[in-house]
Amino acid sequence: MAATDPQVLALAAQITESREQDIPLLLLKLKGILSSPSLGCEESNKIKQDIYDYGLTQYCLLVLKQDHSQLQGAWATAAQLAEILSHCCVGLEVKEDPEEFYRKFLPSVIDSLLVLGKRLQARFIRAIKDKEKQDFLHWFQIVTDAICWLFGGHIQLAPHVLQNDRFLQLLITDDVETAIVMMSVLHNILRINSSVLLQVEEETLHSVLDELVYKLSSTTNPAVGSAATKLLLLVAKSCKQLVQLFTARYKGLKGLLSKQWTGKGFDREVNQLLDLLYLEQSSGKGEIQKQHEAASVIQAAWRGFQTRKRLKKLPQAVVTLQRSFRAKREQELQHLTKQKEDEALKLQMQLQRQRAMRLFHERQLALLEVVHASQVNKYMQEMEEKSALTIQRFWRGYRARRIFHQQKQSLKEYKAAVIIQRAACKFLEKRRRRRPLSPWKEPKGLTDEQRLALQQKASQMSEERSKKLHVQAQAKLAQFLLRNRLDQRAAQRREALLAQVNTDVELLMNAPGLAETTEKDFGAFMSRSIPVATKARQAHNTMLKYSRWPWWKKLGDEFMEDDVIPDDAINTELETLFIG
C-alpha cells in the first residue's frame, strides 16, 4: 500500500485541531495540492483518493451546506470550495463501498452545488452596484463550471441534474446573463449524453422545452435567441421522437423562427431547425392532422366557455386566492426558517461528532502504541467500563433534568393555585364578616308628657346658669382638641425617631471594622442625607420589584380589608416619615 501524501496528512491534522470557523479557509489549501505542476495523472488520482479517505471531501460538502454568508470570505470562499469539490470527485475511483459514493455522495454534491448556484443567481439579480453584479456573476460561472466538470467526469449524473428542481429554477429566469450561462450548461449536458432527455420524466422534458420556446417568444436579445435555437436544434438532431413532439406541442414555432429570428446572425441554425420541422410536418400530415385541428377547435371553444364562466366569479375568487396565497407564503417562510435552523444545527452536530471521533481514534491508537502487548486486554476492558460509565452518567443527567423540568412546572402551577385559593378564601371571609345594616328607623316624636317635663325643666334653669354651662362645654372642647393635636405630633415624632434608630442600627450592623474604616464611612454617620438616600433607593427598588410580579401574585391585594394594614405597608410608612 502506497504511503499517504504528507501535505494531505498535515492538512487533515490541522483541520482536526482547528476551530470550526477556520475550517473553510484551511480547505482552500486543497486547490494548491491538486494543481501542483509536478503531479502526474496517477499521482493526482492517488492524492484525490487520500483526500477522500481522510474525510476532507466530506468536510467540503458539509461546509457548502452551511450558511455561505457566515463563512470567512463569504461567497468567494464558497465558489472556490465548489470548484475544489468538483475536481476532487472527478477521476476518483472508490474501491471500498462504491455504492455509498456513486448513489449518495455524488448526488448530494450536485444538490449542494445547484443550491449554491441558485443563491448566487438571486443575489446577482438583486445587486445594484456594477462591482457586486460582476463578482456574483463570476462566482456563479465558477459554480456552473464545477457542475459541468462533475457530470462530465461522471456521465450518470446528467439525468439527476436535469430532474433537480433547482436546475429548472435556475433555467427559468428572465435575467439575460444567468440564462445564457444555464443554457450553456444544458448544451454541455446534451453534448455529453445526447439521449439524456429520453431518460428523464415526461414532466421534466416538457418543462425544459417549454422554457426554451418561451425564451424565443418573449425576448429580442440575439444572444438568448441564438443559445435557445442551438439547444432546440441539438435536441431535434438527437432524437426524431422529439421532433414529433415539437410539431405536435408547439404549433407556432415555425412561424416564430421565420418571422422573429431570421437575419439575427445565426440563420444557419434557424434554417436547419426549420427544415427538420417542415420535414416532420410534411410526413405526418393527413387525417391525424385534421383530427388534431378539430380537437383544437373543440378545446378552444370549451376553454372560452370556461374562461367566461370564471370571469363572472373573479372578484370573490381573487380575494380567496390572495388570502390563501398569503397564508401559504407565511407557512412556507416559517417552514423554511425552521428547516434552515434544523439543518444548520444538524450539520454542526455532525461536524463536531466527526471531529470528536477522529480525535478519539487518534488518541486510542497513540495509547495502544505505548501500552505493552500484555496489558492491551486490560486497557481495552478499562476503556469499555469508562465508556459505559460515561453513557450512564449522561443518561441519568438527562433523565434527572427532564424530571426536574416536569416537577418545576407542576410546582409553579401548585403555587399559582394556592395563591388563587388564598385570595378566594379572603374574599369569602370578608363577605361572611360583613353584616347587613339594620333598616333606618325614624325617631319617635315626643309625647305630650315628655314635652311638658322638658319645658318645666328649662323654665327652672336661669339664663346665667345656661351661659355658664355653655362656656364650660366650649372650654373642655378646646382643651380636648389641643391635647389631641399634641398627641398626634408626639406620635409622629416617636415614629420618626423609631425609623431613625432602625436606620442607624442597620448602618451599624453593615458597617466595616475599625481597621477597615475610611473617611467615606464617617460621612455616612455624620450626614443624614446618605442613609436617607439609601432608604429611598431601597423603597424604590422594592416598589419596582412589586410592580414586576405576575398578576396571580398580586391577586390577594384586591380582596384585602380596608382597615387591615399589612406589616410591609407599616414599614414603608415609617421609612417615608423619616425620609420626609
XYZ file of C-alpha atoms in Angstrom:
580
model
C 0.000 0.000 0.000
C 1.396 3.419 -1.012
C 2.146 5.981 1.668
C -0.220 8.887 2.262
C 0.758 12.212 0.751
C 2.397 14.301 3.540
C 0.589 17.504 2.503
C -2.819 15.816 2.780
C -1.874 14.245 6.105
C -0.675 17.571 7.536
C -3.811 19.375 6.332
C -6.085 16.710 7.865
C -4.302 17.006 11.210
C -4.505 20.810 11.096
C -8.257 20.731 10.340
C -8.861 18.292 13.196
C -7.185 20.620 15.697
C -8.685 23.885 14.345
C -11.847 25.745 15.238
C -14.972 25.308 13.163
C -14.891 28.815 11.673
C -11.293 28.307 10.434
C -12.016 25.074 8.534
C -13.256 26.682 5.228
C -10.064 28.689 4.774
C -7.943 25.630 5.536
C -9.835 23.584 2.930
C -8.840 26.132 0.268
C -5.302 24.740 0.526
C -6.551 21.672 -1.371
C -6.528 23.746 -4.558
C -2.769 24.183 -4.319
C -2.255 20.496 -3.548
C -4.343 19.382 -6.555
C -2.879 21.913 -9.006
C 0.779 21.137 -8.316
C 2.671 21.089 -11.686
C 4.868 18.159 -10.604
C 1.933 15.740 -10.306
C 1.187 13.168 -12.957
C -2.173 11.568 -13.709
C -1.657 8.592 -11.394
C -0.249 10.742 -8.599
C -3.178 13.152 -8.891
C -5.698 10.303 -8.603
C -3.774 8.932 -5.603
C -3.975 12.335 -3.871
C -7.727 12.507 -4.562
C -8.105 9.051 -3.012
C -6.180 10.191 0.101
C -8.323 13.319 0.357
C -11.486 11.209 0.234
C -10.163 8.621 2.718
C -9.279 11.300 5.274
C -12.740 12.867 5.039
C -11.624 16.198 3.545
C -14.054 15.814 0.636
C -16.894 15.255 3.109
C -15.748 18.365 5.003
C -16.049 20.427 1.805
C -19.580 19.132 1.242
C -20.628 19.891 4.836
C -19.237 23.440 4.618
C -21.148 24.053 1.361
C -24.377 23.042 3.072
C -23.945 25.749 5.721
C -24.983 29.403 5.502
C -22.483 30.776 2.974
C -22.871 34.382 4.126
C -21.402 33.414 7.546
C -18.177 31.925 6.102
C -14.884 33.791 6.088
C -14.665 35.168 2.583
C -18.420 34.594 2.129
C -19.418 33.714 -1.448
C -15.902 33.761 -2.893
C -14.864 31.016 -0.450
C -17.996 29.012 -1.239
C -17.375 29.229 -5.008
C -13.744 28.107 -4.602
C -14.818 25.204 -2.374
C -17.351 24.157 -5.039
C -14.591 24.113 -7.636
C -12.272 22.134 -5.321
C -15.011 19.619 -4.506
C -15.749 19.053 -8.199
C -12.063 18.457 -9.025
C -11.711 16.084 -6.065
C -14.617 13.917 -7.297
C -13.605 13.697 -10.986
C -11.063 10.930 -11.573
C -11.719 9.355 -8.169
C -12.354 5.609 -8.174
C -13.641 4.430 -4.811
C -12.918 0.758 -4.176
C -14.332 0.485 -0.654
C -18.113 0.927 -0.539
C -18.592 2.381 -4.076
C -22.386 2.227 -3.628
C -22.190 4.958 -0.975
C -20.040 7.160 -3.227
C -21.987 6.863 -6.513
C -25.556 6.604 -5.185
C -25.473 9.037 -2.242
C -22.357 11.204 -2.126
C -22.229 12.388 -5.762
C -25.988 13.262 -5.941
C -25.594 15.153 -2.663
C -22.694 17.132 -4.180
C -24.845 18.015 -7.213
C -27.685 19.185 -4.967
C -25.346 21.396 -2.901
C -23.796 22.980 -5.997
C -27.216 23.732 -7.505
C -28.394 25.280 -4.217
C -25.267 27.468 -4.136
C -25.850 28.481 -7.760
C -29.481 29.418 -7.010
C -28.421 31.656 -4.116
C -25.733 33.348 -6.215
C -28.229 33.935 -9.040
C -30.730 35.519 -6.628
C -28.083 37.868 -5.213
C -26.842 38.774 -8.702
C -30.368 39.791 -9.718
C -30.869 41.843 -6.519
C -27.462 43.549 -6.697
C -27.439 47.230 -7.661
C -23.777 48.170 -7.947
C -21.877 47.055 -11.045
C -18.953 45.728 -8.996
C -21.234 43.482 -6.946
C -23.029 42.194 -10.060
C -19.717 41.338 -11.724
C -18.495 39.494 -8.610
C -21.695 37.454 -8.220
C -21.741 36.613 -11.954
C -18.094 35.483 -11.771
C -18.798 33.230 -8.764
C -21.934 31.901 -10.479
C -19.889 30.924 -13.550
C -17.339 29.168 -11.315
C -20.112 27.089 -9.720
C -21.710 26.192 -13.081
C -18.285 25.216 -14.464
C -17.826 22.971 -11.437
C -21.184 21.310 -12.174
C -20.236 20.756 -15.827
C -16.858 19.357 -14.807
C -18.521 16.985 -12.340
C -21.121 15.428 -14.659
C -18.503 15.420 -17.424
C -16.435 13.039 -15.311
C -19.490 11.065 -14.135
C -21.948 10.808 -17.048
C -24.587 9.032 -14.933
C -25.198 12.324 -13.069
C -26.706 14.063 -16.144
C -30.314 12.801 -15.597
C -30.058 13.696 -11.918
C -29.051 17.260 -12.831
C -31.951 17.700 -15.254
C -34.560 16.308 -12.832
C -33.409 18.507 -9.965
C -35.891 21.282 -9.138
C -33.031 23.743 -8.552
C -31.795 23.293 -12.122
C -35.228 24.132 -13.528
C -35.424 27.168 -11.214
C -32.025 28.343 -12.462
C -33.073 27.864 -16.076
C -36.459 29.577 -15.679
C -35.252 33.163 -15.246
C -35.699 36.454 -17.082
C -32.127 37.573 -16.424
C -30.067 37.510 -19.633
C -26.580 36.763 -18.249
C -27.527 33.872 -15.953
C -29.967 32.469 -18.551
C -27.175 32.258 -21.140
C -24.898 30.538 -18.611
C -27.571 27.961 -17.711
C -28.318 27.261 -21.396
C -24.604 26.612 -21.896
C -24.768 24.102 -19.017
C -27.726 22.392 -20.705
C -25.805 22.391 -24.005
C -22.881 20.601 -22.290
C -25.266 18.016 -20.820
C -26.764 17.248 -24.254
C -23.325 17.215 -25.892
C -22.007 14.682 -23.364
C -25.147 12.496 -23.272
C -27.452 13.155 -26.239
C -30.125 10.668 -25.082
C -30.465 12.121 -21.597
C -33.812 13.777 -22.430
C -35.342 10.373 -23.118
C -34.154 9.117 -19.704
C -35.881 11.807 -17.643
C -39.551 12.066 -16.743
C -42.009 13.479 -19.256
C -42.890 16.408 -16.998
C -39.224 17.421 -16.740
C -38.760 17.150 -20.514
C -41.808 19.335 -21.183
C -40.661 21.904 -18.619
C -37.230 22.263 -20.259
C -38.636 22.519 -23.789
C -41.372 24.946 -22.709
C -38.766 27.242 -21.192
C -36.619 27.213 -24.350
C -39.603 28.033 -26.590
C -40.739 30.705 -24.128
C -37.330 32.391 -24.291
C -37.607 32.514 -28.099
C -41.058 34.083 -27.927
C -40.531 36.537 -25.051
C -37.158 38.133 -25.771
C -35.465 40.030 -28.592
C -31.897 39.544 -27.324
C -29.824 37.849 -30.057
C -27.601 36.043 -27.520
C -30.573 34.409 -25.796
C -32.225 33.584 -29.121
C -29.049 32.039 -30.537
C -28.482 29.864 -27.439
C -32.114 28.677 -27.357
C -32.130 27.927 -31.122
C -28.899 25.915 -30.917
C -30.306 23.917 -27.988
C -33.547 23.118 -29.844
C -31.544 22.113 -32.914
C -29.341 19.829 -30.825
C -32.445 18.251 -29.236
C -34.067 17.745 -32.647
C -30.929 16.120 -34.088
C -30.542 13.798 -31.107
C -33.924 12.076 -31.455
C -36.627 12.055 -34.148
C -39.281 11.430 -31.479
C -38.575 14.864 -30.008
C -39.098 16.495 -33.435
C -42.582 14.977 -33.480
C -43.103 16.460 -30.027
C -42.095 19.909 -31.383
C -44.604 19.795 -34.236
C -47.433 18.477 -32.035
C -46.864 20.611 -28.906
C -45.595 23.911 -30.392
C -47.761 24.794 -33.398
C -46.414 28.313 -33.950
C -42.709 27.513 -33.552
C -42.033 27.581 -37.297
C -43.675 30.979 -37.756
C -41.850 32.349 -34.705
C -38.466 31.246 -36.044
C -39.056 32.507 -39.593
C -40.527 35.904 -38.651
C -38.683 36.949 -35.483
C -35.267 35.286 -35.650
C -34.364 35.362 -39.336
C -31.465 37.709 -40.096
C -30.163 37.929 -36.497
C -26.736 36.432 -37.193
C -27.457 32.715 -36.719
C -29.522 31.976 -39.834
C -27.768 28.650 -40.441
C -29.091 27.136 -37.184
C -32.546 28.643 -37.751
C -32.774 27.199 -41.278
C -31.640 23.753 -40.132
C -34.269 23.681 -37.397
C -36.992 24.868 -39.815
C -36.026 22.174 -42.309
C -36.392 19.480 -39.650
C -39.769 20.843 -38.545
C -41.139 21.136 -42.122
C -39.890 17.645 -42.979
C -41.655 16.160 -39.975
C -44.822 18.134 -40.693
C -44.992 17.009 -44.342
C -44.501 13.338 -43.435
C -47.178 13.295 -40.752
C -49.777 15.495 -42.383
C -53.099 13.836 -43.199
C -56.092 12.549 -41.334
C -54.346 12.699 -37.978
C -53.551 16.363 -38.532
C -57.200 17.098 -39.313
C -58.284 15.287 -36.181
C -55.826 17.331 -34.162
C -57.109 20.552 -35.689
C -60.728 19.562 -34.935
C -59.780 18.691 -31.364
C -58.024 22.061 -31.052
C -61.197 23.874 -32.191
C -63.328 21.985 -29.657
C -60.817 22.641 -26.897
C -60.665 26.337 -27.774
C -64.457 26.642 -27.620
C -64.616 24.811 -24.303
C -61.791 26.875 -22.804
C -63.509 30.081 -23.929
C -66.727 28.988 -22.226
C -64.839 28.108 -19.039
C -62.977 31.426 -19.117
C -66.170 33.492 -19.452
C -67.743 31.499 -16.622
C -64.685 32.042 -14.448
C -64.625 35.790 -15.111
C -68.071 36.159 -13.566
C -66.738 34.812 -10.260
C -63.428 36.671 -10.496
C -63.819 39.218 -7.611
C -64.643 36.592 -4.998
C -62.023 34.229 -6.387
C -59.344 36.919 -6.283
C -59.997 37.627 -2.583
C -59.938 33.919 -1.751
C -56.802 33.396 -3.815
C -54.987 36.293 -2.159
C -55.926 35.069 1.308
C -54.824 31.506 0.600
C -51.632 32.687 -1.128
C -50.618 34.893 1.817
C -51.339 32.133 4.315
C -49.392 29.607 2.262
C -46.478 32.001 1.799
C -46.310 32.695 5.545
C -46.430 28.974 6.280
C -43.692 28.271 3.737
C -41.484 31.023 5.187
C -41.883 29.616 8.688
C -41.207 26.096 7.432
C -38.103 27.211 5.514
C -36.778 29.134 8.525
C -37.267 26.153 10.799
C -35.802 23.762 8.249
C -32.776 26.012 7.805
C -32.166 26.166 11.562
C -32.571 22.388 11.891
C -30.162 21.751 9.014
C -27.565 24.153 10.447
C -27.816 22.500 13.871
C -27.627 19.019 12.353
C -24.575 19.916 10.281
C -22.862 21.490 13.262
C -23.514 18.417 15.380
C -22.262 16.163 12.582
C -19.033 18.155 12.257
C -18.446 18.060 15.995
C -19.188 14.334 16.094
C -16.768 13.584 13.253
C -14.060 15.681 14.861
C -14.554 14.013 18.246
C -14.484 10.522 16.703
C -11.301 11.360 14.801
C -9.584 12.679 17.942
C -10.754 9.662 19.937
C -9.384 7.183 17.384
C -6.075 9.036 17.150
C -5.655 9.094 20.932
C -6.621 5.420 21.196
C -4.085 4.426 18.548
C -1.394 6.513 20.250
C -2.110 4.898 23.626
C -2.134 1.403 22.122
C 1.338 2.067 20.722
C 2.571 2.971 24.211
C 0.808 0.168 26.176
C 2.588 -3.164 26.437
C 1.072 -6.070 24.499
C 0.251 -7.992 27.679
C -1.728 -5.025 29.026
C -3.826 -4.401 25.909
C -6.808 -6.526 27.009
C -6.811 -4.949 30.446
C -6.628 -1.474 28.916
C -9.479 -2.213 26.492
C -11.636 -3.529 29.377
C -10.971 -0.348 31.369
C -11.883 1.792 28.375
C -15.152 -0.126 27.913
C -16.022 0.359 31.597
C -15.257 4.096 31.394
C -17.347 4.408 28.245
C -20.248 2.601 29.886
C -19.997 4.870 32.952
C -19.948 7.950 30.727
C -23.051 6.816 28.830
C -24.842 6.006 32.087
C -23.891 9.375 33.592
C -25.194 11.317 30.585
C -28.409 9.289 30.528
C -29.048 9.802 34.238
C -28.332 13.504 33.949
C -30.724 13.818 31.012
C -33.449 11.900 32.859
C -32.954 13.956 36.039
C -33.167 17.233 34.113
C -36.334 16.107 32.340
C -37.975 15.087 35.645
C -36.861 18.364 37.242
C -38.424 20.439 34.449
C -41.678 18.500 34.800
C -41.712 18.992 38.575
C -40.781 22.658 38.197
C -43.810 23.311 36.020
C -46.048 21.361 38.425
C -44.686 23.321 41.404
C -45.322 26.608 39.623
C -48.908 25.568 38.875
C -49.351 24.445 42.508
C -48.123 27.810 43.869
C -50.400 29.697 41.499
C -53.368 27.566 42.616
C -52.530 28.201 46.291
C -52.402 31.968 45.751
C -55.720 31.944 43.882
C -57.315 29.807 46.605
C -55.983 32.104 49.338
C -57.373 35.165 47.575
C -60.754 33.465 47.117
C -60.843 32.437 50.802
C -60.078 36.007 51.884
C -62.834 37.311 49.670
C -65.371 34.810 51.041
C -64.308 35.522 54.650
C -64.751 39.242 54.049
C -68.261 38.659 52.744
C -69.147 36.466 55.763
C -67.933 39.084 58.259
C -69.818 41.848 56.553
C -73.136 42.187 58.420
C -76.173 43.650 56.785
C -77.109 47.077 58.129
C -80.382 47.374 60.019
C -83.017 49.453 58.270
C -83.176 53.063 59.371
C -85.998 53.897 61.735
C -87.405 57.320 62.063
C -87.029 58.648 65.643
C -90.179 58.656 67.582
C -91.703 62.000 68.381
C -92.024 63.363 71.938
C -95.151 62.662 73.811
C -97.110 65.442 75.480
C -95.894 64.425 78.912
C -92.194 64.441 77.837
C -92.612 67.797 76.138
C -94.243 69.252 79.275
C -91.455 67.920 81.538
C -88.748 69.454 79.338
C -90.464 72.812 79.319
C -90.705 72.799 83.091
C -87.014 71.894 83.462
C -85.960 74.651 81.062
C -88.089 77.236 82.843
C -86.472 76.350 86.185
C -82.880 76.932 84.838
C -81.850 80.550 84.785
C -80.199 82.310 81.880
C -76.918 82.754 83.753
C -76.780 79.042 84.514
C -77.220 78.232 80.817
C -74.450 80.596 79.745
C -72.106 79.145 82.341
C -72.711 75.581 81.150
C -72.130 76.664 77.556
C -68.785 78.335 78.434
C -67.625 75.221 80.301
C -68.519 72.975 77.370
C -66.597 75.233 74.941
C -63.502 75.214 77.172
C -63.483 71.429 77.531
C -63.882 71.023 73.762
C -60.938 73.373 73.029
C -58.806 71.583 75.620
C -59.601 68.192 74.020
C -58.718 69.393 70.530
C -55.428 70.899 71.694
C -54.445 67.766 73.566
C -55.382 65.589 70.579
C -53.173 67.668 68.279
C -50.223 67.460 70.654
C -50.689 63.692 70.921
C -50.614 63.348 67.141
C -47.401 65.386 66.888
C -45.813 63.344 69.637
C -46.805 60.094 67.864
C -45.320 61.336 64.613
C -42.146 62.345 66.433
C -41.884 58.908 68.011
C -42.387 57.168 64.687
C -39.710 59.356 63.046
C -37.262 58.662 65.869
C -38.017 54.950 65.643
C -37.293 54.966 61.902
C -34.072 56.904 62.535
C -32.990 54.383 65.144
C -33.739 51.491 62.771
C -31.655 53.163 60.062
C -28.730 53.739 62.434
C -28.909 50.134 63.650
C -28.840 48.826 60.097
C -25.883 51.087 59.210
C -24.009 49.926 62.310
C -24.646 46.268 61.519
C -23.405 46.703 57.939
C -20.502 48.998 58.917
C -16.920 47.676 58.436
C -14.483 47.136 61.285
C -12.429 49.929 62.781
C -9.315 48.737 60.960
C -11.105 48.976 57.609
C -12.958 52.265 58.238
C -12.371 55.152 55.794
C -13.438 58.801 55.646
C -16.416 57.901 53.460
C -17.735 55.634 56.223
C -17.604 58.553 58.708
C -19.675 60.638 56.332
C -22.460 58.003 56.409
C -22.926 58.606 60.181
C -22.243 62.356 60.312
C -24.561 63.276 57.408
C -28.241 62.289 57.357
C -28.568 62.591 53.562
C -26.703 59.331 52.816
C -28.943 56.996 54.873
C -31.989 58.886 53.619
C -30.881 58.295 50.009
C -30.139 54.650 50.822
C -33.609 54.123 52.294
C -35.213 55.897 49.353
C -33.320 53.686 46.902
C -34.366 50.552 48.820
C -38.009 51.650 48.888
C -37.862 52.430 45.149
C -36.339 49.025 44.339
C -38.995 47.318 46.461
C -41.796 49.085 44.588
C -40.225 48.206 41.206
C -39.911 44.563 42.237
C -43.543 44.535 43.376
C -44.716 46.069 40.095
C -42.966 43.288 38.095
C -44.781 40.500 39.923
C -47.198 38.391 37.848
C -50.911 39.043 38.244
C -51.548 35.920 40.301
C -49.051 37.031 42.978
C -50.813 40.382 43.413
C -54.286 38.865 43.309
C -54.671 38.792 47.113
C -54.238 42.575 47.446
C -57.572 43.194 45.711
C -59.524 41.375 48.457
C -57.672 42.835 51.479
C -59.638 44.548 54.222
C -59.624 48.304 54.041
C -58.976 48.673 57.775
C -56.233 45.998 57.872
C -52.769 47.397 57.107
C -50.015 44.843 56.297
C -46.643 44.920 58.008
C -44.869 45.876 54.771
C -47.098 48.932 54.445
C -46.333 49.961 58.064
C -42.575 49.666 57.486
C -42.819 51.621 54.250
C -44.857 54.327 56.025
C -42.304 54.682 58.837
C -39.441 54.925 56.370
C -41.367 57.513 54.367
C -41.980 59.618 57.526
C -38.320 59.536 58.436
C -37.238 60.398 54.911
C -39.689 63.270 54.804
